[in-house]
XYZ file of C-alpha atoms in Angstrom:
693
model
C -15.778 39.769 9.999
C -15.578 35.997 9.551
C -14.852 34.580 6.081
C -17.809 35.658 4.016
C -17.371 32.420 1.882
C -17.339 30.036 4.939
C -21.053 29.519 4.933
C -20.779 27.533 1.690
C -18.707 24.973 3.612
C -21.849 23.858 5.329
C -22.601 21.907 2.194
C -19.618 19.773 2.857
C -19.863 19.674 6.589
C -23.634 18.995 6.989
C -24.068 16.371 4.361
C -20.903 14.303 3.883
C -20.866 11.461 1.582
C -19.027 8.208 2.668
C -16.589 6.341 0.507
C -18.758 3.302 0.786
C -21.582 5.127 -0.863
C -19.320 6.044 -3.804
C -17.921 2.546 -4.296
C -20.106 1.843 -7.335
C -20.510 5.552 -8.434
C -22.016 6.431 -11.737
C -19.284 8.472 -13.569
C -21.529 11.186 -15.156
C -23.630 11.538 -11.999
C -20.414 11.840 -9.824
C -19.119 14.514 -12.190
C -22.428 16.412 -11.974
C -22.097 16.412 -8.178
C -18.531 17.542 -8.347
C -19.323 20.391 -10.773
C -21.919 21.740 -8.286
C -19.386 22.405 -5.563
C -19.104 26.082 -4.917
C -15.572 26.226 -3.635
C -12.224 24.513 -3.858
C -12.688 23.811 -0.104
C -15.543 21.439 -1.090
C -13.415 19.851 -3.690
C -10.737 19.150 -1.018
C -13.322 17.958 1.447
C -14.797 15.502 -0.973
C -11.417 14.167 -2.237
C -12.726 10.594 -1.752
C -15.529 11.430 -4.070
C -12.970 12.495 -6.813
C -10.973 9.342 -6.070
C -14.099 7.139 -6.546
C -14.718 8.767 -9.967
C -11.069 8.197 -10.992
C -11.395 4.507 -10.072
C -14.234 4.188 -12.679
C -13.903 3.815 -16.481
C -13.501 7.402 -17.885
C -13.436 8.550 -21.466
C -10.941 11.203 -22.523
C -13.113 14.241 -21.898
C -14.234 12.989 -18.454
C -10.603 12.295 -17.562
C -9.536 15.843 -18.390
C -12.469 17.278 -16.433
C -11.651 15.135 -13.426
C -8.038 16.355 -13.490
C -9.107 19.886 -13.488
C -11.506 19.353 -10.495
C -8.593 17.673 -8.638
C -6.393 20.871 -9.316
C -9.144 22.880 -7.664
C -8.875 20.640 -4.575
C -5.028 20.755 -4.684
C -5.152 24.617 -4.783
C -6.458 24.493 -1.241
C -3.338 22.657 0.011
C -0.703 24.859 1.647
C 2.218 22.700 0.313
C 1.111 22.692 -3.291
C 2.961 24.674 -5.877
C 0.544 27.122 -7.459
C 2.742 27.922 -10.543
C 2.965 24.149 -11.377
C -0.783 23.821 -10.925
C -1.489 26.829 -13.214
C 0.741 25.252 -15.930
C -1.051 21.991 -15.576
C -4.425 23.622 -15.780
C -3.471 25.554 -18.833
C -2.143 22.335 -20.423
C -5.501 20.621 -19.643
C -7.335 23.608 -21.248
C -5.379 23.086 -24.454
C -6.268 19.367 -24.511
C -9.943 20.115 -23.860
C -9.972 22.769 -26.669
C -8.360 20.297 -29.031
C -11.185 17.849 -28.397
C -13.915 20.550 -28.457
C -15.092 19.356 -24.962
C -17.000 22.347 -23.532
C -17.447 20.896 -20.023
C -13.875 20.059 -19.740
C -12.911 23.537 -20.970
C -15.125 25.054 -18.322
C -13.562 22.907 -15.571
C -10.120 23.940 -16.775
C -11.153 27.659 -16.491
C -12.393 27.013 -12.967
C -9.149 25.361 -12.047
C -7.244 28.340 -13.514
C -9.451 30.743 -11.570
C -8.672 29.043 -8.282
C -4.948 28.913 -8.791
C -5.030 32.587 -9.970
C -6.988 33.471 -6.815
C -4.312 31.883 -4.663
C -1.675 33.841 -6.598
C -3.782 36.967 -5.886
C -4.327 37.491 -9.619
C -7.858 38.415 -8.825
C -8.588 40.409 -12.034
C -7.359 37.520 -14.186
C -9.496 35.218 -12.011
C -12.621 37.297 -12.799
C -12.001 36.713 -16.525
C -11.510 32.950 -15.934
C -14.805 32.833 -14.071
C -16.598 34.633 -16.946
C -15.071 32.101 -19.433
C -16.372 29.138 -17.447
C -19.828 30.651 -17.086
C -19.898 31.221 -20.854
C -18.887 27.636 -21.622
C -21.464 26.171 -19.216
C -24.209 28.366 -20.943
C -23.145 27.094 -24.284
C -23.048 23.489 -23.206
C -26.682 23.695 -21.990
C -26.012 23.869 -18.275
C -27.664 27.234 -17.062
C -27.550 26.053 -13.441
C -23.676 25.712 -13.669
C -23.511 29.132 -15.423
C -25.449 30.627 -12.494
C -23.007 28.872 -10.207
C -20.114 30.619 -11.916
C -21.864 34.022 -11.472
C -22.219 33.330 -7.722
C -18.562 31.981 -7.628
C -17.467 35.429 -8.992
C -18.516 37.178 -5.786
C -15.763 35.697 -3.534
C -13.232 36.884 -6.166
C -14.714 40.350 -5.983
C -14.431 40.266 -2.203
C -10.760 39.227 -2.309
C -10.119 41.878 -4.888
C -11.589 44.443 -2.380
C -14.074 45.483 -5.057
C -16.773 46.028 -2.397
C -19.112 48.354 -4.337
C -19.141 45.952 -7.289
C -19.685 42.963 -4.883
C -22.681 44.737 -3.315
C -24.227 45.399 -6.675
C -23.550 41.839 -7.969
C -24.942 40.100 -4.900
C -27.988 42.325 -4.937
C -28.764 41.493 -8.547
C -28.170 37.789 -8.026
C -30.309 37.557 -4.860
C -33.265 38.925 -6.965
C -33.095 35.648 -8.979
C -33.783 33.575 -5.795
C -35.724 30.812 -7.556
C -32.752 29.740 -9.626
C -30.354 29.574 -6.545
C -29.636 26.601 -4.406
C -29.660 27.185 -0.578
C -25.829 27.044 -0.449
C -25.617 29.727 -3.221
C -28.147 31.933 -1.738
C -26.413 31.807 1.599
C -23.077 32.547 0.039
C -24.599 35.604 -1.588
C -26.123 36.806 1.662
C -22.857 36.523 3.392
C -20.922 38.321 0.576
C -23.513 41.160 0.432
C -23.254 41.656 4.247
C -19.446 41.599 4.097
C -19.546 44.180 1.286
C -21.739 46.544 3.387
C -19.484 45.934 6.376
C -16.269 47.091 4.602
C -18.117 49.930 2.861
C -19.373 51.222 6.143
C -15.864 51.173 7.599
C -14.391 53.029 4.578
C -17.312 55.566 4.282
C -16.449 59.063 5.525
C -20.114 60.229 5.314
C -21.693 59.317 8.672
C -25.268 59.205 7.213
C -24.223 56.929 4.413
C -22.104 54.803 6.659
C -25.114 54.338 8.914
C -27.069 53.056 5.915
C -24.427 50.573 5.149
C -24.347 49.401 8.746
C -28.150 48.828 8.707
C -27.898 46.959 5.440
C -25.114 44.853 6.891
C -27.110 44.059 10.102
C -30.406 43.223 8.266
C -28.546 41.032 5.727
C -26.931 39.057 8.457
C -30.227 38.750 10.243
C -31.766 37.445 7.007
C -28.927 35.038 6.698
C -29.425 33.661 10.164
C -33.099 33.116 9.453
C -32.356 31.379 6.156
C -29.790 29.006 7.708
C -32.355 27.998 10.384
C -34.910 27.329 7.785
C -32.746 25.183 5.698
C -30.800 23.338 8.384
C -27.356 24.785 7.474
C -25.742 24.238 10.905
C -22.242 25.487 10.050
C -23.689 28.587 8.323
C -25.848 29.364 11.278
C -22.793 29.475 13.498
C -21.182 31.847 11.088
C -24.282 33.889 11.106
C -24.306 34.205 14.962
C -20.632 35.172 14.984
C -21.090 37.924 12.298
C -24.138 39.272 14.032
C -22.229 39.364 17.294
C -19.386 41.438 15.623
C -21.802 43.831 13.931
C -23.845 44.331 16.978
C -20.708 45.010 19.083
C -19.494 47.552 16.605
C -22.875 49.341 16.632
C -23.095 49.232 20.467
C -26.024 46.763 20.634
C -24.678 45.038 23.754
C -27.708 42.866 24.448
C -27.870 41.496 20.873
C -24.077 40.840 20.899
C -24.191 38.853 24.132
C -27.247 36.965 22.841
C -25.515 35.822 19.674
C -22.201 34.896 21.381
C -24.230 32.761 23.950
C -26.186 31.042 21.141
C -22.834 30.445 19.316
C -21.294 28.700 22.381
C -24.471 26.769 22.992
C -24.663 25.385 19.425
C -21.040 24.531 19.415
C -21.895 22.126 22.249
C -18.699 22.510 24.202
C -16.454 21.908 21.147
C -13.434 24.224 20.755
C -14.021 27.014 18.218
C -11.619 28.006 15.449
C -8.867 30.379 16.480
C -10.133 33.051 14.146
C -13.568 32.886 15.740
C -12.164 33.168 19.210
C -10.338 36.395 18.126
C -13.584 37.794 16.710
C -15.234 37.018 20.066
C -12.384 39.040 21.836
C -12.894 41.907 19.415
C -16.601 41.928 20.122
C -16.079 41.970 23.935
C -13.536 44.719 23.691
C -15.894 46.820 21.503
C -18.671 46.313 24.034
C -16.320 47.455 26.774
C -15.618 50.569 24.700
C -19.373 51.270 24.459
C -20.378 50.424 28.121
C -17.264 50.285 30.361
C -14.707 52.738 31.900
C -12.987 54.875 29.325
C -9.460 54.191 30.677
C -10.059 50.359 31.006
C -11.690 50.135 27.630
C -8.824 52.153 25.837
C -6.110 50.036 27.548
C -8.026 46.826 26.558
C -8.272 48.121 22.969
C -4.527 48.960 22.879
C -3.550 45.490 24.375
C -5.683 43.634 21.793
C -4.098 45.576 18.992
C -0.583 44.870 20.305
C -1.480 41.129 20.372
C -2.758 41.143 16.927
C 0.526 42.747 15.733
C 2.378 39.829 17.107
C 0.130 37.205 15.913
C -1.489 38.155 12.453
C -1.802 34.559 11.270
C -5.623 34.602 10.986
C -6.118 37.456 8.578
C -6.204 41.258 8.624
C -9.998 41.559 9.418
C -9.416 41.521 13.181
C -6.735 44.160 12.998
C -8.881 46.325 10.620
C -11.736 46.262 13.088
C -9.446 47.051 16.082
C -7.718 49.936 14.287
C -11.156 51.251 13.200
C -12.319 51.260 16.805
C -9.124 52.964 18.036
C -9.648 55.786 15.451
C -13.282 56.241 16.336
C -12.970 55.998 20.133
C -9.555 57.870 20.230
C -11.078 60.876 18.481
C -14.182 60.590 20.770
C -12.162 60.370 24.035
C -9.352 62.727 23.107
C -6.596 60.222 22.490
C -5.780 62.066 19.252
C -2.102 60.818 18.937
C -3.124 57.127 19.210
C -6.137 57.669 16.881
C -3.829 59.339 14.361
C -1.397 56.418 14.614
C -4.376 53.992 14.142
C -5.406 56.017 11.100
C -1.977 55.909 9.641
C -1.662 52.128 10.274
C -4.967 51.680 8.483
C -3.704 53.712 5.644
C -0.521 51.643 5.580
C -2.372 48.521 5.543
C -4.649 49.757 2.810
C -1.685 50.875 0.698
C -0.015 47.412 1.212
C -3.211 45.674 0.006
C -3.480 48.078 -2.895
C 0.099 47.567 -3.858
C -0.480 43.764 -3.856
C -3.564 44.204 -5.907
C -1.677 46.562 -8.293
C 1.052 43.946 -8.654
C -1.523 41.300 -9.412
C -3.283 43.672 -11.836
C 0.149 44.377 -13.422
C 0.862 40.798 -13.958
C -2.618 40.365 -15.506
C -2.023 43.401 -17.781
C 1.352 42.144 -18.775
C -0.243 38.766 -19.747
C -2.801 40.804 -21.862
C -0.020 42.893 -23.428
C 2.003 39.749 -24.080
C -0.929 38.077 -25.920
C -0.483 39.791 -29.258
C 3.143 38.794 -29.339
C 2.278 35.254 -28.557
C -0.359 35.360 -31.233
C 2.262 36.500 -33.686
C 4.579 33.794 -32.695
C 1.731 31.380 -33.117
C 1.239 32.641 -36.642
C 4.888 32.219 -37.397
C 4.865 28.730 -36.025
C 1.749 27.984 -38.194
C 3.501 29.333 -41.286
C 6.578 27.286 -40.434
C 4.382 24.291 -39.915
C 2.987 24.699 -43.481
C 6.493 24.899 -44.967
C 7.313 21.739 -42.964
C 4.207 19.996 -44.356
C 5.290 20.799 -47.965
C 8.764 19.512 -47.326
C 7.397 16.399 -45.727
C 5.169 15.843 -48.749
C 8.167 16.012 -51.160
C 10.129 13.749 -48.835
C 7.163 11.330 -48.825
C 7.457 11.085 -52.641
C 11.094 10.292 -52.420
C 10.450 7.692 -49.785
C 7.612 6.177 -51.830
C 10.005 5.740 -54.779
C 12.685 4.129 -52.482
C 9.972 1.926 -51.025
C 8.993 0.598 -54.346
C 12.625 -0.338 -54.998
C 12.845 -2.037 -51.590
C 9.642 -3.948 -52.316
C 11.138 -5.246 -55.489
C 14.206 -6.482 -53.560
C 11.955 -7.869 -50.840
C 10.090 -10.066 -53.317
C 13.406 -11.688 -54.344
C 14.155 -12.191 -50.683
C 10.800 -13.570 -50.074
C 11.359 -16.305 -52.634
C 14.648 -17.155 -50.971
C 13.010 -17.139 -47.582
C 10.266 -19.458 -48.821
C 12.948 -21.941 -49.966
C 14.638 -21.738 -46.761
C 11.438 -22.059 -44.795
C 10.535 -25.223 -46.701
C 13.964 -26.660 -45.870
C 13.529 -25.611 -42.286
C 10.120 -27.248 -42.124
C 11.567 -30.518 -43.492
C 14.346 -30.409 -40.944
C 11.933 -29.728 -38.150
C 9.841 -32.665 -39.268
C 12.841 -34.962 -39.147
C 13.732 -33.526 -35.723
C 10.253 -34.243 -34.454
C 10.420 -37.801 -35.724
C 13.765 -38.360 -34.144
C 12.550 -36.898 -30.856
C 9.542 -39.136 -30.829
C 11.759 -42.148 -31.374
C 14.100 -41.046 -28.546
C 11.189 -40.479 -26.198
C 9.906 -43.983 -26.927
C 13.449 -45.276 -26.195
C 13.733 -43.309 -23.013
C 10.303 -44.490 -21.829
C 11.271 -48.164 -22.580
C 14.573 -47.591 -20.745
C 12.841 -46.046 -17.797
C 10.396 -48.995 -17.606
C 13.236 -51.382 -17.660
C 14.947 -49.513 -14.907
C 11.823 -49.519 -12.874
C 11.457 -53.273 -13.464
C 15.123 -53.899 -12.630
C 14.800 -51.905 -9.443
C 11.620 -53.750 -8.547
C 13.447 -57.104 -9.262
C 16.396 -56.115 -7.090
C 13.954 -55.183 -4.283
C 11.993 -58.313 -4.565
C 15.113 -60.474 -4.831
C 16.590 -58.684 -1.708
C 13.419 -58.982 0.270
C 13.160 -62.764 -0.722
C 16.794 -63.302 0.151
C 16.548 -61.720 3.520
C 13.285 -63.486 4.388
C 14.363 -66.832 3.090
C 16.629 -67.670 5.983
C 14.259 -66.789 8.886
C 11.304 -68.376 7.062
C 13.386 -71.531 6.511
C 14.283 -71.670 10.220
C 10.667 -71.110 11.238
C 9.581 -74.031 8.848
C 12.411 -76.182 10.367
C 11.292 -75.465 13.853
C 7.585 -75.981 12.964
C 8.564 -79.492 11.418
C 10.570 -80.359 14.555
C 7.641 -79.318 16.815
C 5.271 -81.415 14.727
C 7.528 -84.480 14.885
C 7.934 -84.062 18.696
C 4.145 -83.669 19.002
C 3.460 -86.889 17.040
C 6.095 -88.747 19.178
C 4.520 -87.565 22.392
C 1.108 -88.616 21.090
C 2.259 -92.104 20.203
C 3.983 -92.588 23.583
C 0.992 -91.418 25.479
C -1.237 -93.809 23.335
C 1.094 -96.742 24.193
C 1.295 -95.797 27.924
C 4.991 -96.059 27.869
C 5.789 -92.359 28.359
C 8.410 -91.772 30.982
C 9.013 -88.602 32.979
C 12.548 -88.194 31.529
C 11.084 -88.665 27.992
C 8.447 -86.090 28.652
C 10.960 -83.637 29.882
C 13.129 -84.253 26.832
C 10.183 -83.829 24.514
C 8.990 -80.582 26.278
C 12.591 -79.235 26.017
C 12.685 -79.871 22.252
C 9.185 -78.279 21.871
C 10.403 -75.238 23.833
C 13.586 -74.951 21.771
C 11.597 -75.214 18.516
C 9.102 -72.595 19.587
C 11.957 -70.267 20.543
C 13.602 -70.805 17.268
C 10.336 -70.157 15.399
C 9.621 -67.064 17.456
C 13.082 -65.575 16.639
C 12.595 -66.388 12.978
C 9.099 -64.824 12.825
C 10.439 -61.822 14.828
C 13.066 -61.394 12.169
C 10.602 -61.540 9.380
C 8.258 -58.973 11.225
C 11.222 -56.622 11.619
C 12.023 -56.893 7.895
C 8.381 -56.194 7.039
C 8.218 -53.138 9.383
C 11.428 -51.657 7.991
C 10.245 -52.317 4.472
C 6.902 -50.553 5.297
C 8.706 -47.703 6.753
C 10.282 -46.879 3.416
C 6.816 -46.043 2.063
C 5.818 -44.038 5.129
C 8.365 -41.135 5.313
C 5.783 -38.910 7.086
C 5.677 -39.192 10.830
C 3.251 -38.090 13.504
C 6.182 -36.195 14.927
C 5.715 -32.359 14.652
C 8.456 -29.748 14.378
C 9.534 -28.472 17.835
C 12.355 -26.586 19.525
C 15.237 -28.780 20.872
C 18.865 -28.614 21.665
C 20.755 -30.573 19.026
C 23.971 -30.508 21.015
C 22.314 -32.122 23.952
C 20.650 -34.774 21.749
C 24.104 -35.602 20.147
C 25.910 -35.814 23.498
C 23.232 -38.112 24.887
C 23.594 -40.399 21.925
C 27.396 -40.433 22.290
C 27.007 -41.460 25.923
C 24.831 -44.407 24.924
C 27.307 -45.464 22.274
C 30.263 -45.536 24.598
C 29.760 -49.236 25.647
C 29.678 -50.397 21.916
C 32.704 -48.213 21.120
C 34.783 -49.680 23.974
C 33.966 -53.169 22.873
C 35.122 -52.453 19.253
C 38.109 -50.303 20.461
C 36.818 -47.351 18.414
C 36.571 -43.675 19.309
C 34.009 -40.849 18.381
C 35.131 -37.292 18.073
C 32.500 -34.594 18.342
C 32.914 -31.077 17.062
C 29.873 -29.126 18.281
C 29.291 -25.354 18.922
C 28.456 -24.225 22.379
C 24.773 -23.506 21.483
C 22.877 -25.519 18.936
C 19.190 -24.711 19.606
C 17.198 -25.589 16.440
C 13.494 -26.204 15.436
C 12.950 -29.545 13.722
C 12.187 -33.335 14.396
C 14.329 -34.471 17.228
C 13.235 -38.148 17.125
C 13.829 -38.469 13.422
C 17.302 -36.948 13.775
C 18.061 -39.381 16.587
C 17.024 -42.276 14.297
C 19.226 -40.893 11.472
C 22.410 -40.592 13.691
C 21.801 -44.022 15.214
C 21.616 -45.594 11.676
C 24.765 -43.793 10.554
C 26.566 -45.012 13.707
C 25.495 -48.703 13.102
C 26.462 -48.327 9.420
C 29.946 -47.352 10.445
C 30.240 -50.172 12.996
C 28.866 -52.883 10.699
C 30.241 -52.010 7.411
C 32.994 -49.275 7.598
C 34.948 -50.748 10.564
C 33.999 -54.351 10.095
C 36.850 -56.759 10.979
C 38.812 -53.980 12.816
C 39.562 -53.757 16.508
C 40.038 -49.979 16.322
C 38.741 -47.093 14.248
C 37.676 -43.516 14.443
C 34.451 -41.714 13.844
C 33.814 -37.960 13.717
C 30.564 -36.031 14.035
C 30.690 -32.243 13.316
C 27.730 -29.851 13.363
C 27.059 -26.146 12.912
C 24.106 -23.896 12.219
C 24.263 -21.306 9.507
C 21.251 -19.063 9.315
C 18.217 -21.255 8.589
C 20.181 -24.482 8.012
C 21.744 -27.127 10.294
C 24.757 -28.967 8.749
C 25.865 -32.330 10.074
C 28.961 -34.201 8.881
C 29.411 -37.908 9.811
C 32.759 -39.602 8.795
C 34.656 -42.767 9.677
C 38.092 -43.987 8.595
C 36.979 -47.409 7.536
C 37.069 -49.100 4.269
C 34.892 -46.551 2.556
C 32.437 -46.993 -0.275
C 33.665 -47.998 -3.806
C 32.889 -45.372 -6.402
C 30.679 -47.730 -8.456
C 28.498 -48.211 -5.276
C 28.066 -44.570 -4.284
C 24.986 -43.882 -6.518
C 23.193 -46.936 -5.080
C 23.872 -46.657 -1.338
C 20.368 -45.236 -0.647
C 18.530 -47.846 -2.631
C 16.420 -50.378 -0.754
C 18.122 -53.779 -0.067
C 21.467 -52.643 -1.656
C 24.228 -54.172 0.343
C 27.539 -55.899 -0.396
C 26.967 -58.169 2.646
C 23.394 -59.094 1.700
C 22.630 -62.395 3.447
C 25.582 -61.980 5.843
C 24.641 -59.071 8.005
C 21.927 -56.392 7.586
C 19.122 -56.042 5.074
C 20.347 -53.029 3.046
C 17.566 -50.904 4.480
C 19.413 -48.684 7.013
C 20.685 -45.938 4.565
C 17.392 -46.102 2.774
C 15.569 -45.206 5.935
C 18.113 -42.537 6.574
C 17.361 -40.888 3.162
C 13.686 -41.118 3.613
C 13.720 -39.403 7.008
C 16.056 -36.628 5.924
C 14.545 -35.767 2.614
C 10.840 -36.819 2.828
C 10.141 -35.998 6.484
C 12.635 -33.301 7.501
C 12.902 -31.621 3.991
C 16.596 -31.747 3.941
C 19.398 -33.110 1.808
C 21.936 -35.901 2.283
C 25.026 -36.638 0.222
C 27.435 -39.689 0.483
C 31.087 -39.494 -0.481
C 34.140 -41.605 0.046
C 37.312 -39.699 -0.278
C 40.533 -41.418 -0.995
C 42.919 -41.618 1.935
C 45.815 -39.041 1.850
C 48.816 -37.960 3.858
C 46.765 -35.589 6.120
C 43.263 -37.250 5.940
C 41.866 -40.673 6.357
C 39.663 -42.519 3.898
C 36.347 -43.997 4.841
C 32.854 -42.903 4.237
C 31.383 -39.420 4.732
C 27.768 -38.312 4.972
C 26.741 -34.720 4.863
C 23.188 -33.698 6.018
C 21.647 -30.307 5.513
C 18.493 -29.724 7.377
C 16.257 -26.618 7.463
C 15.789 -25.272 11.032
């Protein structure tokens, strides 16, 4: 027979709830739904339901009850440790009893029952179910108490207490008005399964026939009930059960009809391995009733041999096959095989009885152990009372010591108050001094800003003074020449040679003015560039080695004119991601700075450019062997218009632009040093750039 409890799974399979529907779940409503699940299978199937409840705000009793329900779900997982689950469930039961939470206690007993069932402690599980039913009844939940009475039936089935199961299901089915469809269906299946196994075990043929009729009619009633209430999964189970029973009774037409409906309603989906085995058992039984004796007997023996090798789906299939071998072997004269089948049935029955006896023994041991545990509990209680008296005496001693400490503390408090007053006065003086220092710092910073602005304005004025003076001088000359030309034209004494001379003067003055204004424009543009570090240039992939080699080739003419050399130290590959045009401008400015300042007045000189990439950083080192930078000037080399040759050459903006491009645009760092010359190294200026790549 198929699992008599599987019909209850239709509750989970036919009406699933989605996590989205439980996103804003009401805690109490969610717990009510979880309590109504018949089996641990449903708890496992609705694990998202339990997780949604856990995500809500729970009080202590609700949290304990939820933990118990999750233990029921965990008991269905093959990789869970039942002993650990049992210990945790008993711990939760103690916590619930300490709080007097009846619902949480009932949930704990249910969790204990499911773990005991997995450990095959069926008799202990029956007691746990009874405890849960009593607690639900006391807490005013008669529907849940009825649910526990129904849940007792699967435990009776697993304990092989078929007569008790038949009686219990018959009594409960008489209270049909108080049962949900899932509970009613579970009882029908359990009653039919009890009749099936009682029929197989009954030696009296007349009584066995009564059990078979009861099994068949109950399964037919179950099928009709599932169709009326839309329990699709349970309907499939009913068809399978009816096919097995019909095949056992030799009702070939009914068996084939139910197997056909089973396949039709499965809609081509693969069936469970256990169901496929039951289908094979049914077909072999039909062959025994209808086919050739020899072929049917060999088919029966082959099926039994296969079940011996693959017993993973339960012992029900093997029981049915051995029962058929015993019945048909006696009928057809295969007495040896029939006897072996009977012995094998007896062996399996003894094995199950031994397992049940072991489980019962563990339960009995637990009952026998209970008085000893109660005695130990009384001893612990007495010991606790003695400890309480000892603690009370100790508390009195501690109170006296505390009074003494409090007296000493009052003296210390007075001293601390004096210290605190002195501390407060000191803090007040520190705050006043700090405020004075802050005012002084702000004044100093303002002076520094004004000084920097003054230097910048003075530098700008100094640089622009010469080209503007030249422009004014050229404009004045042009004006004088124009007046002279006008006078001569008015007198009519203008000669061709004079005209050419005047035009040449005007052209020379215009050229001078143009050069002067171009110089002013260049200064203005370079000054504006200091306030515009950002550039429309975006980061891109480029070969830094190729860019440096191209610049070096462009500088060769200037280097030859000055008699200088440039040494490159570059890796074989230097592909980076950055701002190629900005890097080109930076290197160009460093090259011009070395020529104009570092190597000024020399007909030779050496420059060196080294580069290497380390992880996410490109490091460039530019160095010359020129005059270097005095230590007092190093902190100011990147300031606008700072130059020791101001007015002679340059505007003092080159290194300022380099700093702006490196720091503001490329997000890097630049440092200037001027090492003193030594025996193995030249002096000069050195600039180190570190750029993110």
